[in-house]
Amino acid sequence: MTKNEEGETETGENPKIDLQSEMNEIHEKLAFLVVKTEKIENLNEQKFDEFAEKLQSIEASVSEVAILSNNQHKKKLNSEKKFVLNHVFNKVIEFEEDVAHFSKKECHFKANWYMSVKRQNNHLGFYVRCDHVVPKDKWSIQTQLIFKTVGRNQNVIKTSEYCYEENCGYGFHQFLRWEEMKNQYLIDDNLTVEVEVNILKMTGFEKENLRNFDESVKECSDVVLVVNDRKFYLSKFFLGLQSSYFKSLLLGKFEESQKKEIELKDIDPDDFQNFLELIHGESSIDDDTVSGILHLADMYDAPTAIRRCEEFLLEKSKKNLKNKLQLANRYRLEKLKEKCMNEIKTIEDLRSVIPNSINDLDHQTTLDLLSKSISFR
């Protein structure tokens, strides 16, 4: 296979009618999202009103229970290890049979990721490749992959799961019929593709710890938190200062406050290590760790950790606009959200941040994007 050296994104002016068509499509999608989110919020408001009087009668002393109950729900959520690859392939009509064309490599979670497409057997083949940055004897990444081609008035989306255990590509040999792709998905001979990568499990990617929380610090600890059989020796009072969840759990009136060893379920031990390093003053945030740290900081109500993650995303992160906006929405990072909205200056920018699911945008953000769409008209 020969790499296409000209496979980078090129900009150019589309005819006015094409721009109008794109704007109409974006407007319709956002309007649909507004209706959906309005229905969800109205339903939630109705349920809230039904229970408002009952909630008012609950004594203040049970506030600790409310904190734990809320966070127990959050703990059921998986740690966030996901990212999106986007690319525009140019001069697609000129693609030769069985010649692969590649997007740029992007480093996510200590591996290089990139997409490839090719013309084969009257179809468009569409793949995503994963290469381990540092060669190791044994490693694996279990993924859920969402492949997407973007057309004028519709998209093709296919989902699959795959476990990468060697440097290789995976995807669909017959993602889309070639003629259908030409007629409905090419814009000025350019093809826009996207893959959302959700990492379910990783092995063989351990990093060197910035701070130890093992038995070497046992004498300075008064509680052991266990995550997937991995023990963390910690101070109750320090955790209580950083997190309202741990303040209630470890220093409140619950049974756990009397225990020397407590199990934390449904979280990733590496994410917990990074979270602990951050609240203990280490610089553990990078583009690979920030999502996992934010997930735990939100779960455990740790405002200092949330603030430092937002500062990183504002000032240093190389994540794309769509990923940043999703994080801003999920964890209510208002400064980051404002910056993301200000960076949406073109139709292409607007299209790039539209999510596959309404769960990735709150109602207000959807309205803001709709307002952007209208302004472009």
Tab-separated table of C-alpha atoms in Angstrom:
chain	number	residue	atom	x	y	z
A	1	MET	CA	0.000	0.000	0.000
A	2	THR	CA	1.217	3.473	-0.834
A	3	LYS	CA	0.547	6.397	1.456
A	4	ASN	CA	-1.145	9.348	-0.200
A	5	GLU	CA	1.128	12.326	0.558
A	6	GLU	CA	-1.575	14.725	-0.613
A	7	GLY	CA	-4.240	13.374	1.703
A	8	GLU	CA	-4.379	16.441	3.971
A	9	THR	CA	-7.312	18.781	4.374
A	10	GLU	CA	-7.489	21.469	1.733
A	11	THR	CA	-9.706	24.522	1.968
A	12	GLY	CA	-11.610	26.063	-0.876
A	13	GLU	CA	-14.771	27.994	-1.551
A	14	ASN	CA	-17.841	25.909	-2.284
A	15	PRO	CA	-20.546	27.261	-4.559
A	16	LYS	CA	-23.160	29.334	-2.746
A	17	ILE	CA	-25.833	26.710	-3.257
A	18	ASP	CA	-23.635	24.092	-1.528
A	19	LEU	CA	-23.074	26.356	1.466
A	20	GLN	CA	-26.802	26.979	1.749
A	21	SER	CA	-27.476	23.240	1.607
A	22	GLU	CA	-24.949	22.571	4.362
A	23	MET	CA	-26.387	25.317	6.552
A	24	ASN	CA	-29.910	23.974	6.084
A	25	GLU	CA	-28.741	20.484	7.083
A	26	ILE	CA	-26.954	21.742	10.208
A	27	HIS	CA	-29.948	23.912	11.140
A	28	GLU	CA	-32.320	20.942	10.849
A	29	LYS	CA	-30.098	18.703	12.981
A	30	LEU	CA	-29.742	21.292	15.713
A	31	ALA	CA	-33.451	22.098	15.682
A	32	PHE	CA	-34.150	18.371	16.142
A	33	LEU	CA	-31.740	18.268	19.094
A	34	VAL	CA	-33.464	21.287	20.663
A	35	VAL	CA	-36.866	19.581	20.511
A	36	LYS	CA	-35.446	16.374	21.990
A	37	THR	CA	-33.660	18.103	24.854
A	38	GLU	CA	-36.706	20.279	25.596
A	39	LYS	CA	-38.834	17.150	26.007
A	40	ILE	CA	-36.260	15.601	28.332
A	41	GLU	CA	-35.926	18.741	30.446
A	42	ASN	CA	-39.706	19.189	30.684
A	43	LEU	CA	-40.078	15.598	31.867
A	44	ASN	CA	-37.344	16.053	34.460
A	45	GLU	CA	-38.940	19.311	35.664
A	46	GLN	CA	-42.314	17.610	36.059
A	47	LYS	CA	-40.795	14.790	38.090
A	48	PHE	CA	-38.925	17.320	40.219
A	49	ASP	CA	-42.149	19.238	41.010
A	50	GLU	CA	-43.888	16.033	42.063
A	51	PHE	CA	-41.262	15.366	44.701
A	52	ALA	CA	-40.504	18.959	45.734
A	53	GLU	CA	-42.824	18.988	48.749
A	54	LYS	CA	-41.486	15.670	50.006
A	55	LEU	CA	-37.905	16.854	49.655
A	56	GLN	CA	-38.638	19.980	51.697
A	57	SER	CA	-39.646	17.851	54.678
A	58	ILE	CA	-36.346	15.983	54.806
A	59	GLU	CA	-34.095	17.129	57.632
A	60	ALA	CA	-30.722	18.727	56.916
A	61	SER	CA	-28.974	15.890	58.720
A	62	VAL	CA	-29.458	13.562	55.756
A	63	SER	CA	-27.483	15.790	53.379
A	64	GLU	CA	-24.548	13.405	53.681
A	65	VAL	CA	-26.734	10.555	52.469
A	66	ALA	CA	-27.772	12.642	49.466
A	67	ILE	CA	-24.132	13.250	48.545
A	68	LEU	CA	-23.283	9.561	48.714
A	69	SER	CA	-26.424	8.515	46.853
A	70	ASN	CA	-25.670	10.960	44.050
A	71	ASN	CA	-22.107	9.776	43.721
A	72	GLN	CA	-23.037	6.094	43.884
A	73	HIS	CA	-25.079	6.771	40.754
A	74	LYS	CA	-22.121	8.494	39.101
A	75	LYS	CA	-19.853	5.583	39.968
A	76	LYS	CA	-21.849	3.385	37.621
A	77	LEU	CA	-20.592	5.453	34.694
A	78	ASN	CA	-17.527	4.213	32.879
A	79	SER	CA	-14.304	6.173	32.951
A	80	GLU	CA	-14.055	8.477	29.968
A	81	LYS	CA	-11.409	7.314	27.522
A	82	LYS	CA	-12.615	8.455	24.142
A	83	PHE	CA	-11.589	10.682	21.259
A	84	VAL	CA	-12.624	11.516	17.705
A	85	LEU	CA	-10.567	11.286	14.508
A	86	ASN	CA	-11.625	13.582	11.650
A	87	HIS	CA	-10.223	13.913	8.165
A	88	VAL	CA	-11.125	15.161	4.690
A	89	PHE	CA	-9.746	13.062	1.826
A	90	ASN	CA	-9.210	15.019	-1.394
A	91	LYS	CA	-9.490	14.085	-5.080
A	92	VAL	CA	-11.354	10.910	-4.217
A	93	ILE	CA	-12.560	10.331	-7.789
A	94	GLU	CA	-8.923	9.777	-8.777
A	95	PHE	CA	-8.379	6.972	-6.224
A	96	GLU	CA	-6.860	3.900	-7.822
A	97	GLU	CA	-8.112	0.407	-7.031
A	98	ASP	CA	-6.668	-1.141	-3.815
A	99	VAL	CA	-4.457	1.837	-2.994
A	100	ALA	CA	-4.869	3.005	0.602
A	101	HIS	CA	-4.937	6.676	1.560
A	102	PHE	CA	-4.165	7.759	5.121
A	103	SER	CA	-5.016	10.552	7.532
A	104	LYS	CA	-2.437	12.104	9.836
A	105	LYS	CA	-1.346	10.147	12.899
A	106	GLU	CA	-2.643	11.371	16.256
A	107	CYS	CA	-1.321	10.241	19.626
A	108	HIS	CA	-4.031	9.295	22.134
A	109	PHE	CA	-3.467	7.255	25.292
A	110	LYS	CA	0.118	6.382	24.354
A	111	ALA	CA	-0.785	4.963	20.948
A	112	ASN	CA	-0.818	6.420	17.422
A	113	TRP	CA	-4.206	6.392	15.705
A	114	TYR	CA	-5.118	7.189	12.107
A	115	MET	CA	-7.710	6.337	9.477
A	116	SER	CA	-7.413	4.956	5.980
A	117	VAL	CA	-9.797	4.599	3.058
A	118	LYS	CA	-9.460	2.891	-0.306
A	119	ARG	CA	-11.405	1.936	-3.378
A	120	GLN	CA	-11.915	-1.801	-3.681
A	121	ASN	CA	-14.425	-4.030	-5.460
A	122	ASN	CA	-16.766	-1.115	-6.246
A	123	HIS	CA	-16.913	-0.154	-2.563
A	124	LEU	CA	-15.311	2.275	-0.166
A	125	GLY	CA	-13.142	0.501	2.404
A	126	PHE	CA	-12.876	2.399	5.711
A	127	TYR	CA	-10.467	1.510	8.546
A	128	VAL	CA	-8.883	2.866	11.729
A	129	ARG	CA	-5.346	1.851	12.661
A	130	CYS	CA	-3.665	1.688	16.074
A	131	ASP	CA	0.133	1.570	16.514
A	132	HIS	CA	1.755	1.227	19.929
A	133	VAL	CA	4.154	4.149	20.404
A	134	VAL	CA	6.736	2.135	22.368
A	135	PRO	CA	7.090	-1.500	21.200
A	136	LYS	CA	6.221	-4.015	23.924
A	137	ASP	CA	5.875	-7.775	23.997
A	138	LYS	CA	2.262	-7.728	25.143
A	139	TRP	CA	-0.372	-5.010	25.017
A	140	SER	CA	-4.031	-4.679	24.111
A	141	ILE	CA	-6.695	-2.014	23.672
A	142	GLN	CA	-10.343	-3.106	23.706
A	143	THR	CA	-12.360	-0.540	21.744
A	144	GLN	CA	-15.790	0.397	20.528
A	145	LEU	CA	-15.491	2.129	17.143
A	146	ILE	CA	-18.103	4.362	15.521
A	147	PHE	CA	-17.342	4.937	11.820
A	148	LYS	CA	-19.026	7.832	10.037
A	149	THR	CA	-19.048	9.336	6.548
A	150	VAL	CA	-20.583	12.782	6.218
A	151	GLY	CA	-22.844	13.596	3.265
A	152	ARG	CA	-24.867	16.629	2.237
A	153	ASN	CA	-28.164	15.528	3.723
A	154	GLN	CA	-27.339	12.281	5.523
A	155	ASN	CA	-24.584	10.308	7.213
A	156	VAL	CA	-23.601	6.648	7.222
A	157	ILE	CA	-22.755	5.361	10.706
A	158	LYS	CA	-21.539	1.853	11.552
A	159	THR	CA	-20.426	0.588	14.962
A	160	SER	CA	-18.170	-2.308	15.862
A	161	GLU	CA	-15.958	-3.554	18.702
A	162	TYR	CA	-12.391	-4.669	18.242
A	163	CYS	CA	-9.403	-5.514	20.450
A	164	TYR	CA	-6.074	-4.203	19.110
A	165	GLU	CA	-3.229	-6.486	20.178
A	166	GLU	CA	-0.702	-5.574	17.500
A	167	ASN	CA	-0.030	-2.693	15.130
A	168	CYS	CA	-2.857	-3.167	12.667
A	169	GLY	CA	-5.925	-1.680	11.048
A	170	TYR	CA	-9.551	-2.673	11.496
A	171	GLY	CA	-12.722	-1.614	9.742
A	172	PHE	CA	-15.121	-2.329	6.907
A	173	HIS	CA	-14.056	-3.625	3.494
A	174	GLN	CA	-17.459	-2.605	2.087
A	175	PHE	CA	-18.460	0.407	4.136
A	176	LEU	CA	-20.316	2.082	1.278
A	177	ARG	CA	-20.925	1.379	-2.393
A	178	TRP	CA	-18.535	3.462	-4.501
A	179	GLU	CA	-21.219	4.946	-6.745
A	180	GLU	CA	-23.381	5.853	-3.751
A	181	MET	CA	-20.395	7.476	-2.109
A	182	LYS	CA	-19.662	9.495	-5.270
A	183	ASN	CA	-23.254	10.683	-5.705
A	184	GLN	CA	-24.214	11.438	-2.101
A	185	TYR	CA	-21.093	11.929	0.007
A	186	LEU	CA	-18.539	13.747	-2.108
A	187	ILE	CA	-18.454	17.540	-1.854
A	188	ASP	CA	-16.200	19.088	-4.494
A	189	ASP	CA	-14.480	15.692	-4.814
A	190	ASN	CA	-13.733	15.678	-1.058
A	191	LEU	CA	-14.852	12.961	1.363
A	192	THR	CA	-15.280	13.763	5.074
A	193	VAL	CA	-14.913	10.818	7.448
A	194	GLU	CA	-14.867	10.446	11.223
A	195	VAL	CA	-14.217	7.698	13.759
A	196	GLU	CA	-15.173	7.969	17.434
A	197	VAL	CA	-12.944	5.675	19.493
A	198	ASN	CA	-14.212	4.556	22.900
A	199	ILE	CA	-11.536	2.689	24.860
A	200	LEU	CA	-13.086	0.029	27.065
A	201	LYS	CA	-9.929	-1.531	28.506
A	202	MET	CA	-6.145	-1.130	28.156
A	203	THR	CA	-3.292	-3.412	29.234
A	204	GLY	CA	0.446	-2.936	28.876
A	205	PHE	CA	0.355	0.879	29.004
A	206	GLU	CA	1.339	1.478	32.610
A	207	LYS	CA	3.128	4.760	33.300
A	208	GLU	CA	5.693	5.579	35.944
A	209	ASN	CA	3.967	6.918	39.040
A	210	LEU	CA	4.710	10.496	40.078
A	211	ARG	CA	3.882	9.682	43.705
A	212	ASN	CA	3.502	6.422	45.606
A	213	PHE	CA	0.401	5.501	47.576
A	214	ASP	CA	1.505	1.951	48.378
A	215	GLU	CA	2.761	0.357	51.587
A	216	SER	CA	5.818	2.630	51.548
A	217	VAL	CA	3.569	5.415	52.919
A	218	LYS	CA	1.610	3.168	55.267
A	219	GLU	CA	2.864	4.933	58.417
A	220	CYS	CA	1.452	8.257	57.182
A	221	SER	CA	-1.999	6.885	56.329
A	222	ASP	CA	-5.103	6.067	58.325
A	223	VAL	CA	-7.238	4.477	55.594
A	224	VAL	CA	-6.720	2.089	52.683
A	225	LEU	CA	-8.862	2.488	49.560
A	226	VAL	CA	-8.989	-0.602	47.349
A	227	VAL	CA	-9.588	-0.318	43.593
A	228	ASN	CA	-9.577	-3.581	41.612
A	229	ASP	CA	-7.402	-5.266	44.270
A	230	ARG	CA	-4.919	-2.368	44.154
A	231	LYS	CA	-4.430	-0.721	47.551
A	232	PHE	CA	-3.950	3.028	48.069
A	233	TYR	CA	-2.711	4.174	51.519
A	234	LEU	CA	-4.153	7.626	52.210
A	235	SER	CA	-5.096	10.259	54.781
A	236	LYS	CA	-8.797	10.621	55.604
A	237	PHE	CA	-8.452	14.285	56.532
A	238	PHE	CA	-6.565	15.230	53.366
A	239	LEU	CA	-9.146	13.475	51.169
A	240	GLY	CA	-11.925	15.166	53.151
A	241	LEU	CA	-10.398	18.591	52.439
A	242	GLN	CA	-10.305	17.871	48.694
A	243	SER	CA	-13.623	16.081	48.220
A	244	SER	CA	-17.070	16.408	49.801
A	245	TYR	CA	-17.723	12.777	48.888
A	246	PHE	CA	-14.741	11.512	50.850
A	247	LYS	CA	-15.513	13.937	53.675
A	248	SER	CA	-18.930	12.299	54.056
A	249	LEU	CA	-17.650	8.766	53.506
A	250	LEU	CA	-14.569	8.889	55.725
A	251	LEU	CA	-15.380	11.535	58.349
A	252	GLY	CA	-19.165	11.352	58.542
A	253	LYS	CA	-21.585	9.149	60.432
A	254	PHE	CA	-21.452	6.221	58.067
A	255	GLU	CA	-20.235	2.739	58.823
A	256	GLU	CA	-17.331	3.187	56.395
A	257	SER	CA	-15.834	5.958	58.543
A	258	GLN	CA	-14.909	3.330	61.134
A	259	LYS	CA	-13.256	0.995	58.652
A	260	LYS	CA	-9.532	0.870	57.951
A	261	GLU	CA	-10.028	-0.536	54.451
A	262	ILE	CA	-12.759	0.473	51.968
A	263	GLU	CA	-13.394	-0.805	48.451
A	264	LEU	CA	-14.212	1.649	45.664
A	265	LYS	CA	-16.072	-0.041	42.819
A	266	ASP	CA	-16.490	0.655	39.112
A	267	ILE	CA	-13.506	2.959	38.669
A	268	ASP	CA	-10.172	2.545	36.909
A	269	PRO	CA	-7.162	2.239	39.259
A	270	ASP	CA	-4.903	4.153	36.851
A	271	ASP	CA	-7.408	7.003	36.706
A	272	PHE	CA	-7.550	6.972	40.513
A	273	GLN	CA	-3.743	7.097	40.693
A	274	ASN	CA	-3.724	10.140	38.383
A	275	PHE	CA	-6.499	11.797	40.400
A	276	LEU	CA	-4.619	11.253	43.654
A	277	GLU	CA	-1.389	12.569	42.166
A	278	LEU	CA	-3.173	15.734	41.056
A	279	ILE	CA	-4.789	16.548	44.413
A	280	HIS	CA	-1.441	15.868	46.097
A	281	GLY	CA	0.234	18.551	43.971
A	282	GLU	CA	1.748	16.569	41.097
A	283	SER	CA	1.450	17.530	37.416
A	284	SER	CA	-0.422	14.421	36.303
A	285	ILE	CA	-2.697	16.095	33.736
A	286	ASP	CA	-2.141	15.604	30.018
A	287	ASP	CA	-4.405	14.908	27.062
A	288	ASP	CA	-4.448	11.200	27.900
A	289	THR	CA	-5.282	11.565	31.606
A	290	VAL	CA	-7.522	14.639	31.755
A	291	SER	CA	-10.778	12.830	30.880
A	292	GLY	CA	-10.277	10.144	33.524
A	293	ILE	CA	-9.295	12.691	36.180
A	294	LEU	CA	-12.311	14.864	35.359
A	295	HIS	CA	-14.574	11.832	35.600
A	296	LEU	CA	-13.400	11.086	39.152
A	297	ALA	CA	-13.184	14.748	40.202
A	298	ASP	CA	-16.818	15.187	39.187
A	299	MET	CA	-17.842	11.906	40.807
A	300	TYR	CA	-16.154	12.762	44.093
A	301	ASP	CA	-16.967	16.498	44.017
A	302	ALA	CA	-13.353	17.699	44.084
A	303	PRO	CA	-13.490	21.356	42.905
A	304	THR	CA	-9.730	22.010	42.934
A	305	ALA	CA	-9.094	19.046	40.637
A	306	ILE	CA	-11.907	20.153	38.314
A	307	ARG	CA	-10.492	23.682	38.148
A	308	ARG	CA	-6.985	22.464	37.307
A	309	CYS	CA	-8.347	20.182	34.575
A	310	GLU	CA	-10.290	23.071	33.052
A	311	GLU	CA	-7.179	25.272	33.145
A	312	PHE	CA	-5.251	22.581	31.287
A	313	LEU	CA	-7.975	22.249	28.636
A	314	LEU	CA	-8.069	26.021	28.208
A	315	GLU	CA	-4.330	26.613	27.973
A	316	LYS	CA	-2.417	23.489	26.953
A	317	SER	CA	-4.631	20.746	25.563
A	318	LYS	CA	-4.326	19.666	21.930
A	319	LYS	CA	-7.722	17.953	21.896
A	320	ASN	CA	-9.968	18.959	19.022
A	321	LEU	CA	-12.914	21.329	19.371
A	322	LYS	CA	-15.530	18.581	19.476
A	323	ASN	CA	-13.814	16.697	22.312
A	324	LYS	CA	-13.314	19.874	24.332
A	325	LEU	CA	-16.943	20.928	23.945
A	326	GLN	CA	-18.147	17.486	25.007
A	327	LEU	CA	-15.994	17.638	28.142
A	328	ALA	CA	-17.192	21.174	28.863
A	329	ASN	CA	-20.796	19.975	28.639
A	330	ARG	CA	-20.368	16.782	30.600
A	331	TYR	CA	-18.566	18.412	33.515
A	332	ARG	CA	-20.123	21.901	33.381
A	333	LEU	CA	-16.882	23.725	32.551
A	334	GLU	CA	-18.309	27.129	31.687
A	335	LYS	CA	-15.049	28.901	30.793
A	336	LEU	CA	-14.072	26.079	28.455
A	337	LYS	CA	-17.535	26.031	26.913
A	338	GLU	CA	-17.368	29.781	26.265
A	339	LYS	CA	-13.980	29.434	24.589
A	340	CYS	CA	-15.206	26.547	22.416
A	341	MET	CA	-18.269	28.508	21.300
A	342	ASN	CA	-16.093	31.498	20.399
A	343	GLU	CA	-13.908	29.242	18.229
A	344	ILE	CA	-16.880	28.166	16.098
A	345	LYS	CA	-16.494	30.673	13.256
A	346	THR	CA	-17.402	28.738	10.116
A	347	ILE	CA	-19.922	26.193	8.886
A	348	GLU	CA	-17.174	23.573	8.931
A	349	ASP	CA	-16.457	24.351	12.606
A	350	LEU	CA	-20.146	24.021	13.424
A	351	ARG	CA	-20.481	20.731	11.581
A	352	SER	CA	-17.415	19.325	13.329
A	353	VAL	CA	-18.901	19.679	16.838
A	354	ILE	CA	-22.347	18.172	16.196
A	355	PRO	CA	-22.453	14.943	18.266
A	356	ASN	CA	-23.841	11.547	17.308
A	357	SER	CA	-26.005	11.521	20.458
A	358	ILE	CA	-28.114	14.214	22.129
A	359	ASN	CA	-26.697	13.039	25.455
A	360	ASP	CA	-23.426	14.769	24.570
A	361	LEU	CA	-25.033	18.240	24.552
A	362	ASP	CA	-27.179	19.977	27.144
A	363	HIS	CA	-30.196	22.028	26.135
A	364	GLN	CA	-28.525	25.429	26.445
A	365	THR	CA	-25.519	24.410	24.360
A	366	THR	CA	-27.826	23.073	21.677
A	367	LEU	CA	-29.637	26.409	21.626
A	368	ASP	CA	-26.308	28.241	21.407
A	369	LEU	CA	-25.257	26.118	18.445
A	370	LEU	CA	-28.614	26.680	16.793
A	371	SER	CA	-28.106	30.422	17.217
A	372	LYS	CA	-24.702	30.059	15.539
A	373	SER	CA	-26.320	28.161	12.682
A	374	ILE	CA	-28.898	30.902	12.194
A	375	SER	CA	-26.229	33.609	12.229
A	376	PHE	CA	-24.335	31.841	9.428
A	377	ARG	CA	-27.470	31.885	7.288
